[in-house]
Coordinates of C-alpha atoms and ligand atoms in Angstrom, one line a residue:
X1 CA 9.3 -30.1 -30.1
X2 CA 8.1 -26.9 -28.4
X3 CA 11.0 -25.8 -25.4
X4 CA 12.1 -22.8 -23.8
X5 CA 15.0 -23.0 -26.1
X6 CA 13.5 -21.5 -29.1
X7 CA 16.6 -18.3 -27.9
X8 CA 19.3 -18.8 -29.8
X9 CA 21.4 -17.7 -26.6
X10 CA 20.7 -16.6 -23.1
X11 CA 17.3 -16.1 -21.3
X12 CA 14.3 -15.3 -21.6
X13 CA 13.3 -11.7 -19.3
X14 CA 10.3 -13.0 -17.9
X15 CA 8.9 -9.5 -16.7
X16 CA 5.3 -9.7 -16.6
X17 CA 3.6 -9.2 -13.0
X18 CA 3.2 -13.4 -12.8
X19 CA 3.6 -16.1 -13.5
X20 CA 7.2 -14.9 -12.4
X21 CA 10.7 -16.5 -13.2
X22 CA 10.9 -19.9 -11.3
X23 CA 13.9 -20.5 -9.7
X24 CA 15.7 -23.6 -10.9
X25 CA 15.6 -25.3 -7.6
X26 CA 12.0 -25.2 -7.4
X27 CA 11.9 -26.3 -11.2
X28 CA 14.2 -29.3 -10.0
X29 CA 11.7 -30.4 -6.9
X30 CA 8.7 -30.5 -9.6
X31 CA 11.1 -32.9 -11.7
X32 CA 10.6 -36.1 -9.6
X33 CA 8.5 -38.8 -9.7
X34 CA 5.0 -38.5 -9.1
X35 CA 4.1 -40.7 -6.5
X36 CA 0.4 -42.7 -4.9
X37 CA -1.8 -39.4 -3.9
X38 CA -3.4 -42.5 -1.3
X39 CA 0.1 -43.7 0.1
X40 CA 2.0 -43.2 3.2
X41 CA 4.8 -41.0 1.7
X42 CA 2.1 -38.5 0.2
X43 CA 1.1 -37.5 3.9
X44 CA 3.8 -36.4 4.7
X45 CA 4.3 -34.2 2.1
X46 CA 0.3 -32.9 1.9
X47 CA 1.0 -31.8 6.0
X48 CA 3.6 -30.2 5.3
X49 CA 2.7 -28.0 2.4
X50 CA -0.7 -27.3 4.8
X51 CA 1.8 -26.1 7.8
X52 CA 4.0 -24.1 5.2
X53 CA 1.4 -23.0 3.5
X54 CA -0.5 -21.2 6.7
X55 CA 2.9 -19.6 7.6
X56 CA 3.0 -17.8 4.8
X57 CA -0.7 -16.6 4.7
X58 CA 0.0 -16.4 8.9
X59 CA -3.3 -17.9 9.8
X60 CA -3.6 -20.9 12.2
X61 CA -6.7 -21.8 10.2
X62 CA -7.6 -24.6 7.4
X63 CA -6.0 -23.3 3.9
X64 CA -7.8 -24.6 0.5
X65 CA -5.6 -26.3 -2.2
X66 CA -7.2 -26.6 -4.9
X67 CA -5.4 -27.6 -8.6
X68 CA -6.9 -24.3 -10.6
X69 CA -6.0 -21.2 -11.8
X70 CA -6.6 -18.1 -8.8
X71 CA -9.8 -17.7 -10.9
X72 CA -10.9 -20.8 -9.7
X73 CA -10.2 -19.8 -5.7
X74 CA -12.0 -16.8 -6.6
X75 CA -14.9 -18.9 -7.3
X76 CA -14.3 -20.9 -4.8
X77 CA -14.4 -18.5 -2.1
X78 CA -18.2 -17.3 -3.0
X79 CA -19.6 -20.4 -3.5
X80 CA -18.6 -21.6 -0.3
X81 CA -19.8 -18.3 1.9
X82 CA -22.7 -17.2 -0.2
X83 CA -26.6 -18.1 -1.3
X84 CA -27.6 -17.4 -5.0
X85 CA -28.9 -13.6 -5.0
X86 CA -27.3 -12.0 -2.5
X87 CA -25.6 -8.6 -1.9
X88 CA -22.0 -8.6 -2.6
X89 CA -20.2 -5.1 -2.4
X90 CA -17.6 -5.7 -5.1
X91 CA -14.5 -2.8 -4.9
X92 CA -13.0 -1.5 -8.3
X93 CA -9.5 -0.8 -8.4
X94 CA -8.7 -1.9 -11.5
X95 CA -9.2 -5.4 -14.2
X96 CA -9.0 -7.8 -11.6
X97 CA -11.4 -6.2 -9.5
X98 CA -13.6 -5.7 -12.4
X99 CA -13.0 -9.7 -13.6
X100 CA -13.9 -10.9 -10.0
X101 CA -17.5 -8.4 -10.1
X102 CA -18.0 -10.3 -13.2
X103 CA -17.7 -13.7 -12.2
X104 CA -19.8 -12.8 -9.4
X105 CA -22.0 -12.1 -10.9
X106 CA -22.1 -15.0 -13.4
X107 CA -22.9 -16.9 -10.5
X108 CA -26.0 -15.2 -9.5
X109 CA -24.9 -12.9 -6.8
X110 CA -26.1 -9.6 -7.0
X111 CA -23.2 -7.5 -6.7
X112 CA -22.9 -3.6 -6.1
X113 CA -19.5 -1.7 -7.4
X114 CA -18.1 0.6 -5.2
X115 CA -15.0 2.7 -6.2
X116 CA -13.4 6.3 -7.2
X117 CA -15.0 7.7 -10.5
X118 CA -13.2 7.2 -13.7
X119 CA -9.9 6.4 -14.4
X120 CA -8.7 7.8 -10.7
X121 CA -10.1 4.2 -9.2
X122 CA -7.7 2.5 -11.4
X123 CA -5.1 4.9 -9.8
X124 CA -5.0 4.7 -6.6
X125 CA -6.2 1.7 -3.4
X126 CA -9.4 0.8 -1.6
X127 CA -11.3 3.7 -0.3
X128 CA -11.9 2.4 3.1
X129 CA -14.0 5.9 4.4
X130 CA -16.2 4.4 1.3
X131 CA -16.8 1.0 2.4
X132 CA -17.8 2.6 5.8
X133 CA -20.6 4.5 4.6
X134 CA -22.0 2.3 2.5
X135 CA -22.0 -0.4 5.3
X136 CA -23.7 2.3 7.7
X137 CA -26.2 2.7 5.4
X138 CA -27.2 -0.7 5.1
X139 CA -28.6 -1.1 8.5
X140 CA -30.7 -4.0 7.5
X141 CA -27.6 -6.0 6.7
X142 CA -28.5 -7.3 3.6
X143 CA -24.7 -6.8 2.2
X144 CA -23.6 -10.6 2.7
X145 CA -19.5 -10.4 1.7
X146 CA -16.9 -7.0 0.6
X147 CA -14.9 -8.3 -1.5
X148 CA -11.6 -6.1 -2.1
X149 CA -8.2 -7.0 -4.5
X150 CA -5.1 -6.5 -2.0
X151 CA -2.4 -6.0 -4.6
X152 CA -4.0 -5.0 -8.4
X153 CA -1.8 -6.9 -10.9
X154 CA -3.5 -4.4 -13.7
X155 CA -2.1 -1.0 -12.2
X156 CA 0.3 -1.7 -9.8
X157 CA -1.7 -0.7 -6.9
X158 CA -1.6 -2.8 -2.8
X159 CA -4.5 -1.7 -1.0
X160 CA -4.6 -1.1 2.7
X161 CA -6.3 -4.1 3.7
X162 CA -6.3 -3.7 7.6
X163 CA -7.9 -0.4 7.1
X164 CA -11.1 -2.0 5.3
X165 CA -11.2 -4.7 8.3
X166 CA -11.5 -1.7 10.4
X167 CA -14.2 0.0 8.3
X168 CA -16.4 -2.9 9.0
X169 CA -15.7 -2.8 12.0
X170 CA -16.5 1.2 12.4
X171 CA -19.2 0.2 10.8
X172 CA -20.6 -2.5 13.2
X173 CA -21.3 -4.7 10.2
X174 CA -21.5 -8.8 10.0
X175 CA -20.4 -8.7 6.5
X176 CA -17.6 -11.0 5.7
X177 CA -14.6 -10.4 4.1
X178 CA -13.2 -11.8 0.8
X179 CA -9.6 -10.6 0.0
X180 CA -7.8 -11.4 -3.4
X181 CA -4.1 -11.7 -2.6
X182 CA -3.4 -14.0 -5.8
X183 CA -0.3 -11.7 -6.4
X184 CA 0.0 -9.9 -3.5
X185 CA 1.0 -13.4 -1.3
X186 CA 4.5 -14.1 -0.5
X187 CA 6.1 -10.7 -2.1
X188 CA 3.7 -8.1 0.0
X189 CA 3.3 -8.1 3.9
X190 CA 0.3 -9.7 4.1
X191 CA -1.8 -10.8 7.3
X192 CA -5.0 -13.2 7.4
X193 CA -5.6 -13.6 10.7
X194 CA -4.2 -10.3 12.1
X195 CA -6.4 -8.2 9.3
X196 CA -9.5 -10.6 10.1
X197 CA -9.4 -11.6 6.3
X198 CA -12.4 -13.9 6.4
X199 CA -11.4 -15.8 2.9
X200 CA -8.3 -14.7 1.3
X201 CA -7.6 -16.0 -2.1
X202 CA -4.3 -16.2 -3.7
X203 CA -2.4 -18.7 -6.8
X204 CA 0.8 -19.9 -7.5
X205 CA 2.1 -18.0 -10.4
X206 CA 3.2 -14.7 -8.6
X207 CA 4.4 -14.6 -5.0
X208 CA 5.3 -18.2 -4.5
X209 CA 7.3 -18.5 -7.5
X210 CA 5.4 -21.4 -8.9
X211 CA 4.5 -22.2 -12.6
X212 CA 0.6 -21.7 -13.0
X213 CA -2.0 -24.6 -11.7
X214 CA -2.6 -24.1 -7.9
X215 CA -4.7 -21.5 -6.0
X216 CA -5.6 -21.0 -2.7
X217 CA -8.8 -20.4 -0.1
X218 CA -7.5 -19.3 3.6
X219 CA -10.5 -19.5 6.0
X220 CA -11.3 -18.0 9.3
X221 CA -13.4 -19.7 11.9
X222 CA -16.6 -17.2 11.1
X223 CA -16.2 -18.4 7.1
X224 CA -16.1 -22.0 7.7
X225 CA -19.5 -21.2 9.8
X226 CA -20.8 -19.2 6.8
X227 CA -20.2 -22.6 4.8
X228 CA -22.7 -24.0 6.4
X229 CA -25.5 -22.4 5.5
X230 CA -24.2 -20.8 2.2
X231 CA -26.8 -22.6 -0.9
X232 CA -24.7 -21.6 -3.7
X233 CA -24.5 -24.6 -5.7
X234 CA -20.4 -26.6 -5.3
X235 CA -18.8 -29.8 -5.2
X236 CA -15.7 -29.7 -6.4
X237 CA -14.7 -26.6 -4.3
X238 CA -16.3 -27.5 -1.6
X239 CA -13.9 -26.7 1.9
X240 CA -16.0 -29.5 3.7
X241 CA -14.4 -32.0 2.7
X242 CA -10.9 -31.0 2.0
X243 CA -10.8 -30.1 5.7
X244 CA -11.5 -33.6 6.8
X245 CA -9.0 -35.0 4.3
X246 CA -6.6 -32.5 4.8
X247 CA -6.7 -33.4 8.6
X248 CA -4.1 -36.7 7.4
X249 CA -2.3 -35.0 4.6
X250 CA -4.7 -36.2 1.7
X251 CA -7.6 -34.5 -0.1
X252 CA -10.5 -36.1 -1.8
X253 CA -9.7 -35.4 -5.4
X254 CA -6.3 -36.1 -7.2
X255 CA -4.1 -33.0 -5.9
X256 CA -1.5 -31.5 -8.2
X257 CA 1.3 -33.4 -6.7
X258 CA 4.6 -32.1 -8.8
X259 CA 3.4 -28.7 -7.8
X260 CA 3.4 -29.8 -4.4
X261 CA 6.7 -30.6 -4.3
X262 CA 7.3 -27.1 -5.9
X263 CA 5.6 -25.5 -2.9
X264 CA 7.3 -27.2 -0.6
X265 CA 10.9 -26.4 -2.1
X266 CA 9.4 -22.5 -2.7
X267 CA 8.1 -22.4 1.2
X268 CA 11.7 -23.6 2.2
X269 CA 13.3 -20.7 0.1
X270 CA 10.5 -17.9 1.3
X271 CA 10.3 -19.4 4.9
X272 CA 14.5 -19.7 5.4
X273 CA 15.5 -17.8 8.5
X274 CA 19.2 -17.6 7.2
X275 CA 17.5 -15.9 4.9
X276 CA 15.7 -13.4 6.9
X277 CA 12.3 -15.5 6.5
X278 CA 9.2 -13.8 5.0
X279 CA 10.1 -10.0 6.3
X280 CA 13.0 -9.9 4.1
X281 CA 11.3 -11.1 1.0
X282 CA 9.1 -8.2 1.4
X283 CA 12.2 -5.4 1.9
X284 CA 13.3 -7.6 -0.9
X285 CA 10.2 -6.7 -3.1
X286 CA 10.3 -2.8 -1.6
X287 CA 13.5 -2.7 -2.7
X288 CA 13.4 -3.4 -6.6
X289 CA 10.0 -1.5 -7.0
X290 CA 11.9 1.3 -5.2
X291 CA 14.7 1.0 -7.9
X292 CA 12.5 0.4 -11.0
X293 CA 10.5 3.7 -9.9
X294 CA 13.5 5.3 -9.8
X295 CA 14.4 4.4 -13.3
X296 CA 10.5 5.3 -14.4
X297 CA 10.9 8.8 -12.7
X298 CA 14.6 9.6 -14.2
X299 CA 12.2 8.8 -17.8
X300 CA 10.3 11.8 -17.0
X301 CA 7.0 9.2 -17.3
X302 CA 4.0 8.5 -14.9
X303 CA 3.7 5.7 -12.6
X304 CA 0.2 4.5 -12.9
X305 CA -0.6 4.1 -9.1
X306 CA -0.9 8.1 -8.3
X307 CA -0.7 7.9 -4.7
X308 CA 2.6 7.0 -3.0
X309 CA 1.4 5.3 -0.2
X310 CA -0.4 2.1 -1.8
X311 CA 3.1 1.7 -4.7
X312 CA 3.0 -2.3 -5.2
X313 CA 6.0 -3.9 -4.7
X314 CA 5.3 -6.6 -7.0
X315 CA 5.1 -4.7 -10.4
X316 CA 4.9 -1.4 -11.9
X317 CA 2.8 0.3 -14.0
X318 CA 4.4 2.9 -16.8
X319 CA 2.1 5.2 -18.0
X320 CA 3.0 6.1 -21.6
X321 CA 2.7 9.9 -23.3
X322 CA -0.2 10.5 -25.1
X323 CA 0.0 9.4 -28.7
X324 CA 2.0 6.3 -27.9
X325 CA 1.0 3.1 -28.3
X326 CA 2.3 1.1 -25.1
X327 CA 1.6 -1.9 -26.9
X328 CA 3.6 -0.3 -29.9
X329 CA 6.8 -0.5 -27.5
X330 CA 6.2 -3.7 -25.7
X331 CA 6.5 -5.0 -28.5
X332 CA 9.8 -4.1 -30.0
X333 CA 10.9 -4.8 -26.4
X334 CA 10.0 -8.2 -27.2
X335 CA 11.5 -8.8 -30.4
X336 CA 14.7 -7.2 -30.5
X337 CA 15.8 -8.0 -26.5
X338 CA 13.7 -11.2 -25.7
X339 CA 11.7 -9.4 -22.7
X340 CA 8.2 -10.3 -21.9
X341 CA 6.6 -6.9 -20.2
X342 CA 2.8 -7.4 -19.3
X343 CA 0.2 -5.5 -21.7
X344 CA -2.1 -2.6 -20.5
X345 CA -5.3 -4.7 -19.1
X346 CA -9.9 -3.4 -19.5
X347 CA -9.9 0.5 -20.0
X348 CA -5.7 1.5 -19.4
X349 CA -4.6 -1.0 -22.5
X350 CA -2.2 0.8 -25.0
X351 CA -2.3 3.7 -22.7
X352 CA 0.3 1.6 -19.9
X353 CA 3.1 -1.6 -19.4
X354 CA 3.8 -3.2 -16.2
X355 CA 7.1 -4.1 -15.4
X356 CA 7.0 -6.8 -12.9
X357 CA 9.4 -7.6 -10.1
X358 CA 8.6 -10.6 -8.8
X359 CA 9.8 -13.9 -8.6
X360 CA 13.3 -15.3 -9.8
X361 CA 15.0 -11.9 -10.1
X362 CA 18.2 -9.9 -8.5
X363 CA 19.2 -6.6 -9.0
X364 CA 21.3 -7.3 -12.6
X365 CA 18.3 -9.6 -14.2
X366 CA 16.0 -5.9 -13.0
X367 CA 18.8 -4.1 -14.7
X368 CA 19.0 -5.9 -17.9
X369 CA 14.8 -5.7 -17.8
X370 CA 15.1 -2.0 -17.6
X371 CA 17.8 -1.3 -19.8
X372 CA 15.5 -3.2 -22.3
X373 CA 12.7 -1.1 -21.4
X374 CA 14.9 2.3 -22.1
X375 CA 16.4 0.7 -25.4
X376 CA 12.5 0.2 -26.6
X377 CA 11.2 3.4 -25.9
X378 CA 14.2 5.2 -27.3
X379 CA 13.3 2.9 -30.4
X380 CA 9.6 3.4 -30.5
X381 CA 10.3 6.9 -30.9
X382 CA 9.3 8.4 -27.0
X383 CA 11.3 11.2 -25.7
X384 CA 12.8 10.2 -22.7
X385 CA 13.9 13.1 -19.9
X386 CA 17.2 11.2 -18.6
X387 CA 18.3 7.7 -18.2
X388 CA 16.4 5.6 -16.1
X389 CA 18.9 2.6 -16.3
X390 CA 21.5 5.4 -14.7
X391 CA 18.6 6.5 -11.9
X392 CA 18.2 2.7 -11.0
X393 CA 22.3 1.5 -10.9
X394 CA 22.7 4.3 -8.4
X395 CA 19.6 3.5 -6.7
X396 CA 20.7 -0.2 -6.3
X397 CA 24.9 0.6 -5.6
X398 CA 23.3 3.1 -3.0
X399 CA 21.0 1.2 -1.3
X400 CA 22.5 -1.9 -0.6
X401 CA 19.8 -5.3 0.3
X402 CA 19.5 -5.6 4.0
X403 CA 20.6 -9.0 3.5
X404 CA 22.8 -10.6 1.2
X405 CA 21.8 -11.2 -1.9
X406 CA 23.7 -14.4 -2.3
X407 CA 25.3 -15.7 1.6
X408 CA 28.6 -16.0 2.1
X409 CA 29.4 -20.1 1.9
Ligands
PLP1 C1 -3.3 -13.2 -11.7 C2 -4.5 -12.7 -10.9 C3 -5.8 -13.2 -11.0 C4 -6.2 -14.3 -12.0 O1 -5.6 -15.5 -11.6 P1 -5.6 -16.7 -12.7 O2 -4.5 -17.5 -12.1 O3 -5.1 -16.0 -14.0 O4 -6.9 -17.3 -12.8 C5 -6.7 -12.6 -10.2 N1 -6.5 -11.5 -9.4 C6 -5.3 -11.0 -9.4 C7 -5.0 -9.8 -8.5 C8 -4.2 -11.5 -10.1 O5 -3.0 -11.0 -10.0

């Protein structure tokens, strides 16, 4: 039988940038029975997850379900604003980015990359001042959608997303805007209506602290116009219906009801105002890249994201020196400590690992990630400047959370 129990003791350190540790409670809400996706009980649950589900992308409009992978949403969100062949400005900050152009244009949009030369663009967030020009110079309008990546899984890297809303805006442009926030959602402050997000797209693996299998399409009014009119060819993914349907809790297709329940439980934990609600999961999320940075620093390596302002809170990329093999050290941090550290993704692999902090996760599981992190690159031979498990134990004795890690009963 294949289990999680192939450890002969202990966990598992899930570190990768998603899909993050579930915690067991939501593992325990997916465990019940499946029930009618046509009865009365379902509606109940299907409104809820909708209302739940808006909080946390803070939009008062319709929210897409769908049961797929956040490539699928990603899909979904062209198909449903967009006509075959036209102009999409696609910016690169990193493999996402570049995985999203590519699907783009697999679907017969013509798409137009915009980013920083070289390996800088994989360092560092949306040029906004870049989106404005181009959008100037386009004074026919024939740029349809921008499409930007909020938090880059591959680098470590949350983008200013407000600030490209505004270069549209500077620029008097109708274009619409597609945001990716598959793992920036529920662990980075994030804001569809405020930011006038047009579609943002996010999953379930990252933020939410669900296993893989749902993704997501928020909508603002102007999208749902764009739908319209868009002749792209879709069925499956298209909002029209799901809006009607999702009006009394149901949609048209079989929804992925166990992970329903998961998102439920998960929007309870995220939502929880003894908790602190959504602003503390995102101090929460500052807080352990803050530590993990510290313990990178104290290393005397590079973070991958070179500008300060736009560190993710979700994960971190490690550069490693020249001559190493990052792929070399993940993966005697894998066999000899049973840690999972994501690979170096497109043009950075071997040269980087991300550490991700995410998910089901305190300060000692981030510990015993990092200390498995210094142990490998001690044993893959890297020189190492100090001790970054010493750098991140005072960062995290110093600095305690705002609130409580666990509340008092
Ligand atoms: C994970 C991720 C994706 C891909 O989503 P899948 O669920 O693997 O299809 C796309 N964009 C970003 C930013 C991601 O983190």
């Amino acid at each position: 039988m294949l289990t999680t129990n192939f450890h002969p003791t202990g966990r598992h350190f899930l570190q990768i940038p998603g899909p993050s540790p579930v915690p067991d409670r939501v593992l325990r809400a997916m465990s019940l029975p499946t029930i009618d996706h046509r009865g009365p009980e379902f509606a109940a649950l299907g409104l809820k997850v909708l209302a739940d589900i808006q909080q946390i992308f803070r939009t008062r409009h319709p929210v897409m379900i769908y049961p797929a992978s956040g490539t699928g949403a990603w899909e979904a969100a062209l198909v449903n604003t967009l006509s075959p062949g036209d102009h999409v400005l696609m910016y690169e900050t990193g493999h996402f980015a570049s995985l999203w152009n590519k699907l783009a244009v697999r679907l017969g949009l013509k798409t137009e990359v915009l980013g920083l030369p070289g390996l800088d663009g994989w360092r560092r967030g949306v040029q906004a001042n870049l989106i404005e020009e181009r959008l100037k110079a386009d004074t026919g309008h024939a740029i349809k959608a921008v499409c930007v990546v909020h938090n880059e899984t591959s680098t470590g890297v949350t983008s200013n997303i407000a600030a490209v809303r505004k270069a549209i805006d500077a620029a008097k442009h109708p274009a619409l805007l597609l945001v990716d926030t598959i793992s920036g959602l529920a662990s980075a402050d994030y804001r569809h209506d405020d930011w006038g997000v047009d579609v943002s797209i996010s999953g379930s693996q990252k933020g939410l602290m669900l296993p893989p299998g749902i993704s997501f399409n928020a909508l603002s009014p102007k999208a749902i116009e764009a739908s319209k009119s868009a002749r792209l060819p879709k069925a499956f993914w298209a909002w029209d219906e799901i809006i009607e349907m999702n009006k009394t809790g149901y949609w048209p297709s079989t929804p992925n009801t166990n992970l329903l329940y998961a998102l439920s439980e998960a929007c309870d934990m995220l939502l929880d105002p003894a908790h602190g609600g959504l602003a503390a999961v995102f101090t929460r999320h500052q807080r352990w890249a803050e530590g993990v940075r510290s313990a990178v620093k104290a290393w005397g390596l590079e973070i991958q994201c070179a500008d300060p302002s736009v560190y993710s809170p979700i994960l971190t990329g490690v550069m490693t020196p020249e001559g190493v093999d990052a792929d070399a050290v993940r993966k005697i941090i894998y066999e000899r400590f049973d840690c999972s550290l994501g690979t170096g993704l497109g043009k950075i692999k071997g040269r980087m690992f991300r550490i991700g902090h995410l998910g089901d996760c305190n300060d000692l599981t981030l510990m015993a990630a990092l200390s498995g992190c210094e142990m490998g690159l001690k044993l893959a031979g890297v020189r190492l400047a100090g001790s970054g498990v010493l750098a991140a134990m005072d960062y995290f004795a110093s600095h305690p959370a705002t609130v409580p890690q666990r509340l008092a009963a």
